[in-house]
Amino acid sequence: MRTLSGWQKGGALCFTLGGVQYLLAEKISALAWHTPDYSYRQNYISDLGIASCGMTADGRDICSPLHILMNSGFAMEGILFFIGCWLLRPVFHESGRSLFLLSGLLHAVGGVMIALFHSGGGTGGVTLHQTGAVMAIAGGNLCLLSAAWMKRNSAGWREFSWLSLMLGVVGLVSMFTISLDVLPVGIIERMSVYTITGWQIVAGIWLFLKIQK
């Protein structure tokens, strides 16, 4: 048993704060949306970040008054996620760390792209937005799987490893089924995103309070 260094505690806090501020930004932005009300079941998360009001090409009525808040939440979550990965390098030091850092960076870049290039716009904007979304979702869930792999045989990390594995698998499977209409789009998309958000909040708290090498 050992305690985290100051920098490593900062990394753990980056994980948790990034996830919490993201959920708050989403909730506050959703509450500000009226006529029609925002639906967690039927609307994409990215709808909250669209800067203009009007009908999208696929027939969704969009108007998000706090789109700046939501886009800030997208970018800040990605940036804090990667800072957390980088500062926690001494903790996640086993074989697989390169994938952990690379996928964390992929997630961060994707989050910033989502914030800068909104969905529902022209062809170029949609393409860049979709690229960023794939990078953010795939990168984040791959980061969970790499964390699970690194800690699979470490004493005291069994529950952490299994939780990371389960969430990463659910997130990736959900990402690949978003377009299949097996569930309302808002739900299936969140099943691919909230795996990352939930993990970073829980992992940050767990790492901050209890750490074993």
PDB file of C-alpha atoms in Angstrom, residues 44-179:
ATOM      1  CA  TYR A  44     -28.097  13.024 -29.418  1.00  0.00           C
ATOM      2  CA  ILE A  45     -25.817  14.455 -26.758  1.00  0.00           C
ATOM      3  CA  SER A  46     -24.213  16.605 -29.456  1.00  0.00           C
ATOM      4  CA  ASP A  47     -27.557  18.308 -30.109  1.00  0.00           C
ATOM      5  CA  LEU A  48     -26.850  20.329 -26.971  1.00  0.00           C
ATOM      6  CA  GLY A  49     -23.758  21.799 -28.616  1.00  0.00           C
ATOM      7  CA  ILE A  50     -25.315  22.977 -31.904  1.00  0.00           C
ATOM      8  CA  ALA A  51     -24.999  26.762 -32.073  1.00  0.00           C
ATOM      9  CA  SER A  52     -27.925  27.487 -34.403  1.00  0.00           C
ATOM     10  CA  CYS A  53     -31.652  26.848 -34.104  1.00  0.00           C
ATOM     11  CA  GLY A  54     -33.683  25.054 -36.746  1.00  0.00           C
ATOM     12  CA  MET A  55     -34.469  21.707 -38.326  1.00  0.00           C
ATOM     13  CA  THR A  56     -31.660  19.267 -39.029  1.00  0.00           C
ATOM     14  CA  ALA A  57     -31.429  17.235 -42.225  1.00  0.00           C
ATOM     15  CA  ASP A  58     -32.927  14.210 -40.465  1.00  0.00           C
ATOM     16  CA  GLY A  59     -35.889  16.170 -39.119  1.00  0.00           C
ATOM     17  CA  ARG A  60     -34.832  17.027 -35.555  1.00  0.00           C
ATOM     18  CA  ASP A  61     -35.898  20.425 -34.175  1.00  0.00           C
ATOM     19  CA  ILE A  62     -32.784  21.875 -32.524  1.00  0.00           C
ATOM     20  CA  CYS A  63     -32.296  24.926 -30.320  1.00  0.00           C
ATOM     21  CA  SER A  64     -29.791  24.841 -27.459  1.00  0.00           C
ATOM     22  CA  PRO A  65     -29.476  28.202 -25.654  1.00  0.00           C
ATOM     23  CA  LEU A  66     -26.453  27.046 -23.653  1.00  0.00           C
ATOM     24  CA  HIS A  67     -24.512  25.444 -26.503  1.00  0.00           C
ATOM     25  CA  ILE A  68     -21.349  27.269 -25.380  1.00  0.00           C
ATOM     26  CA  LEU A  69     -21.577  25.597 -21.973  1.00  0.00           C
ATOM     27  CA  MET A  70     -22.016  22.156 -23.521  1.00  0.00           C
ATOM     28  CA  ASN A  71     -19.162  22.597 -25.963  1.00  0.00           C
ATOM     29  CA  SER A  72     -16.948  23.806 -23.126  1.00  0.00           C
ATOM     30  CA  GLY A  73     -17.927  20.656 -21.233  1.00  0.00           C
ATOM     31  CA  PHE A  74     -16.972  18.440 -24.189  1.00  0.00           C
ATOM     32  CA  ALA A  75     -13.552  20.047 -24.547  1.00  0.00           C
ATOM     33  CA  MET A  76     -12.785  20.274 -20.829  1.00  0.00           C
ATOM     34  CA  GLU A  77     -13.679  16.629 -20.230  1.00  0.00           C
ATOM     35  CA  GLY A  78     -11.341  15.453 -22.967  1.00  0.00           C
ATOM     36  CA  ILE A  79      -8.468  17.650 -21.844  1.00  0.00           C
ATOM     37  CA  LEU A  80      -8.796  16.696 -18.169  1.00  0.00           C
ATOM     38  CA  PHE A  81      -9.061  13.027 -19.136  1.00  0.00           C
ATOM     39  CA  PHE A  82      -5.721  13.052 -20.906  1.00  0.00           C
ATOM     40  CA  ILE A  83      -4.035  15.131 -18.198  1.00  0.00           C
ATOM     41  CA  GLY A  84      -5.240  12.489 -15.748  1.00  0.00           C
ATOM     42  CA  CYS A  85      -3.780   9.696 -17.873  1.00  0.00           C
ATOM     43  CA  TRP A  86      -0.463  11.515 -18.195  1.00  0.00           C
ATOM     44  CA  LEU A  87      -0.087  12.344 -14.500  1.00  0.00           C
ATOM     45  CA  LEU A  88      -0.982   8.777 -13.514  1.00  0.00           C
ATOM     46  CA  ARG A  89       1.705   7.214 -15.705  1.00  0.00           C
ATOM     47  CA  PRO A  90       3.666   5.970 -12.660  1.00  0.00           C
ATOM     48  CA  VAL A  91       0.549   4.130 -11.451  1.00  0.00           C
ATOM     49  CA  PHE A  92      -0.309   2.594 -14.828  1.00  0.00           C
ATOM     50  CA  HIS A  93       3.244   1.543 -15.592  1.00  0.00           C
ATOM     51  CA  GLU A  94       2.789  -2.034 -16.824  1.00  0.00           C
ATOM     52  CA  SER A  95       2.863  -3.311 -20.390  1.00  0.00           C
ATOM     53  CA  GLY A  96       0.055  -1.550 -22.205  1.00  0.00           C
ATOM     54  CA  ARG A  97       0.814   1.960 -20.969  1.00  0.00           C
ATOM     55  CA  SER A  98       1.485   3.224 -24.487  1.00  0.00           C
ATOM     56  CA  LEU A  99      -2.054   2.239 -25.533  1.00  0.00           C
ATOM     57  CA  PHE A 100      -3.400   3.795 -22.329  1.00  0.00           C
ATOM     58  CA  LEU A 101      -1.781   7.141 -23.148  1.00  0.00           C
ATOM     59  CA  LEU A 102      -2.479   7.024 -26.887  1.00  0.00           C
ATOM     60  CA  SER A 103      -6.155   6.167 -26.446  1.00  0.00           C
ATOM     61  CA  GLY A 104      -6.441   8.838 -23.745  1.00  0.00           C
ATOM     62  CA  LEU A 105      -5.004  11.380 -26.171  1.00  0.00           C
ATOM     63  CA  LEU A 106      -7.374  10.164 -28.906  1.00  0.00           C
ATOM     64  CA  HIS A 107     -10.283  10.700 -26.533  1.00  0.00           C
ATOM     65  CA  ALA A 108      -9.086  14.209 -25.693  1.00  0.00           C
ATOM     66  CA  VAL A 109      -8.599  15.288 -29.310  1.00  0.00           C
ATOM     67  CA  GLY A 110     -12.006  13.855 -30.175  1.00  0.00           C
ATOM     68  CA  GLY A 111     -13.652  15.818 -27.374  1.00  0.00           C
ATOM     69  CA  VAL A 112     -12.104  19.067 -28.587  1.00  0.00           C
ATOM     70  CA  MET A 113     -13.193  18.315 -32.164  1.00  0.00           C
ATOM     71  CA  ILE A 114     -16.760  17.698 -30.992  1.00  0.00           C
ATOM     72  CA  ALA A 115     -16.702  21.088 -29.284  1.00  0.00           C
ATOM     73  CA  LEU A 116     -15.336  22.905 -32.336  1.00  0.00           C
ATOM     74  CA  PHE A 117     -17.236  21.175 -35.143  1.00  0.00           C
ATOM     75  CA  HIS A 118     -20.919  20.824 -34.381  1.00  0.00           C
ATOM     76  CA  SER A 119     -23.329  18.245 -35.735  1.00  0.00           C
ATOM     77  CA  GLY A 120     -26.236  19.303 -37.921  1.00  0.00           C
ATOM     78  CA  GLY A 121     -24.198  21.704 -40.037  1.00  0.00           C
ATOM     79  CA  GLY A 122     -22.801  21.412 -43.530  1.00  0.00           C
ATOM     80  CA  THR A 123     -21.139  18.307 -44.915  1.00  0.00           C
ATOM     81  CA  GLY A 124     -17.623  19.252 -43.822  1.00  0.00           C
ATOM     82  CA  GLY A 125     -18.718  20.129 -40.296  1.00  0.00           C
ATOM     83  CA  VAL A 126     -20.707  16.936 -39.912  1.00  0.00           C
ATOM     84  CA  THR A 127     -17.789  14.853 -41.131  1.00  0.00           C
ATOM     85  CA  LEU A 128     -15.351  16.474 -38.707  1.00  0.00           C
ATOM     86  CA  HIS A 129     -17.849  16.188 -35.887  1.00  0.00           C
ATOM     87  CA  GLN A 130     -18.492  12.529 -36.564  1.00  0.00           C
ATOM     88  CA  THR A 131     -14.756  11.883 -36.753  1.00  0.00           C
ATOM     89  CA  GLY A 132     -14.282  13.559 -33.399  1.00  0.00           C
ATOM     90  CA  ALA A 133     -17.144  11.572 -31.881  1.00  0.00           C
ATOM     91  CA  VAL A 134     -15.654   8.263 -33.018  1.00  0.00           C
ATOM     92  CA  MET A 135     -12.247   9.288 -31.703  1.00  0.00           C
ATOM     93  CA  ALA A 136     -13.665  10.344 -28.342  1.00  0.00           C
ATOM     94  CA  ILE A 137     -15.886   7.306 -27.794  1.00  0.00           C
ATOM     95  CA  ALA A 138     -13.529   4.668 -29.173  1.00  0.00           C
ATOM     96  CA  GLY A 139     -10.467   6.233 -27.572  1.00  0.00           C
ATOM     97  CA  GLY A 140     -12.082   6.533 -24.178  1.00  0.00           C
ATOM     98  CA  ASN A 141     -13.363   2.987 -24.065  1.00  0.00           C
ATOM     99  CA  LEU A 142     -10.056   1.602 -25.365  1.00  0.00           C
ATOM    100  CA  CYS A 143      -8.364   3.467 -22.534  1.00  0.00           C
ATOM    101  CA  LEU A 144     -10.608   1.610 -20.072  1.00  0.00           C
ATOM    102  CA  LEU A 145      -9.690  -1.718 -21.642  1.00  0.00           C
ATOM    103  CA  SER A 146      -5.982  -0.907 -21.501  1.00  0.00           C
ATOM    104  CA  ALA A 147      -6.309  -0.001 -17.809  1.00  0.00           C
ATOM    105  CA  ALA A 148      -8.061  -3.317 -17.202  1.00  0.00           C
ATOM    106  CA  TRP A 149      -5.290  -5.202 -19.024  1.00  0.00           C
ATOM    107  CA  MET A 150      -2.477  -3.492 -17.142  1.00  0.00           C
ATOM    108  CA  LYS A 151      -3.964  -4.161 -13.711  1.00  0.00           C
ATOM    109  CA  ARG A 152      -5.410  -7.632 -14.332  1.00  0.00           C
ATOM    110  CA  ASN A 153      -2.733  -9.402 -12.251  1.00  0.00           C
ATOM    111  CA  SER A 154      -1.972  -6.666  -9.721  1.00  0.00           C
ATOM    112  CA  ALA A 155      -2.807  -7.379  -6.082  1.00  0.00           C
ATOM    113  CA  GLY A 156      -5.704  -5.261  -4.861  1.00  0.00           C
ATOM    114  CA  TRP A 157      -6.793  -4.241  -8.356  1.00  0.00           C
ATOM    115  CA  ARG A 158      -9.126  -7.118  -9.215  1.00  0.00           C
ATOM    116  CA  GLU A 159     -12.378  -5.168  -8.859  1.00  0.00           C
ATOM    117  CA  PHE A 160     -10.907  -2.170 -10.663  1.00  0.00           C
ATOM    118  CA  SER A 161      -9.731  -4.343 -13.547  1.00  0.00           C
ATOM    119  CA  TRP A 162     -13.064  -6.120 -13.942  1.00  0.00           C
ATOM    120  CA  LEU A 163     -15.032  -2.867 -13.757  1.00  0.00           C
ATOM    121  CA  SER A 164     -12.786  -1.274 -16.388  1.00  0.00           C
ATOM    122  CA  LEU A 165     -13.137  -4.320 -18.648  1.00  0.00           C
ATOM    123  CA  MET A 166     -16.920  -4.495 -18.320  1.00  0.00           C
ATOM    124  CA  LEU A 167     -17.467  -0.786 -18.966  1.00  0.00           C
ATOM    125  CA  GLY A 168     -15.030  -0.710 -21.883  1.00  0.00           C
ATOM    126  CA  VAL A 169     -16.721  -3.645 -23.607  1.00  0.00           C
ATOM    127  CA  VAL A 170     -20.220  -2.223 -23.073  1.00  0.00           C
ATOM    128  CA  GLY A 171     -19.081   1.163 -24.376  1.00  0.00           C
ATOM    129  CA  LEU A 172     -17.520  -0.200 -27.558  1.00  0.00           C
ATOM    130  CA  VAL A 173     -20.402  -2.552 -28.330  1.00  0.00           C
ATOM    131  CA  SER A 174     -22.872   0.301 -27.822  1.00  0.00           C
ATOM    132  CA  MET A 175     -20.868   2.578 -30.116  1.00  0.00           C
ATOM    133  CA  PHE A 176     -21.085   0.081 -32.964  1.00  0.00           C
ATOM    134  CA  THR A 177     -24.855  -0.337 -32.517  1.00  0.00           C
ATOM    135  CA  ILE A 178     -25.843   3.363 -32.415  1.00  0.00           C
ATOM    136  CA  SER A 179     -26.922   3.280 -36.070  1.00  0.00           C
TER     137      SER A 179
END
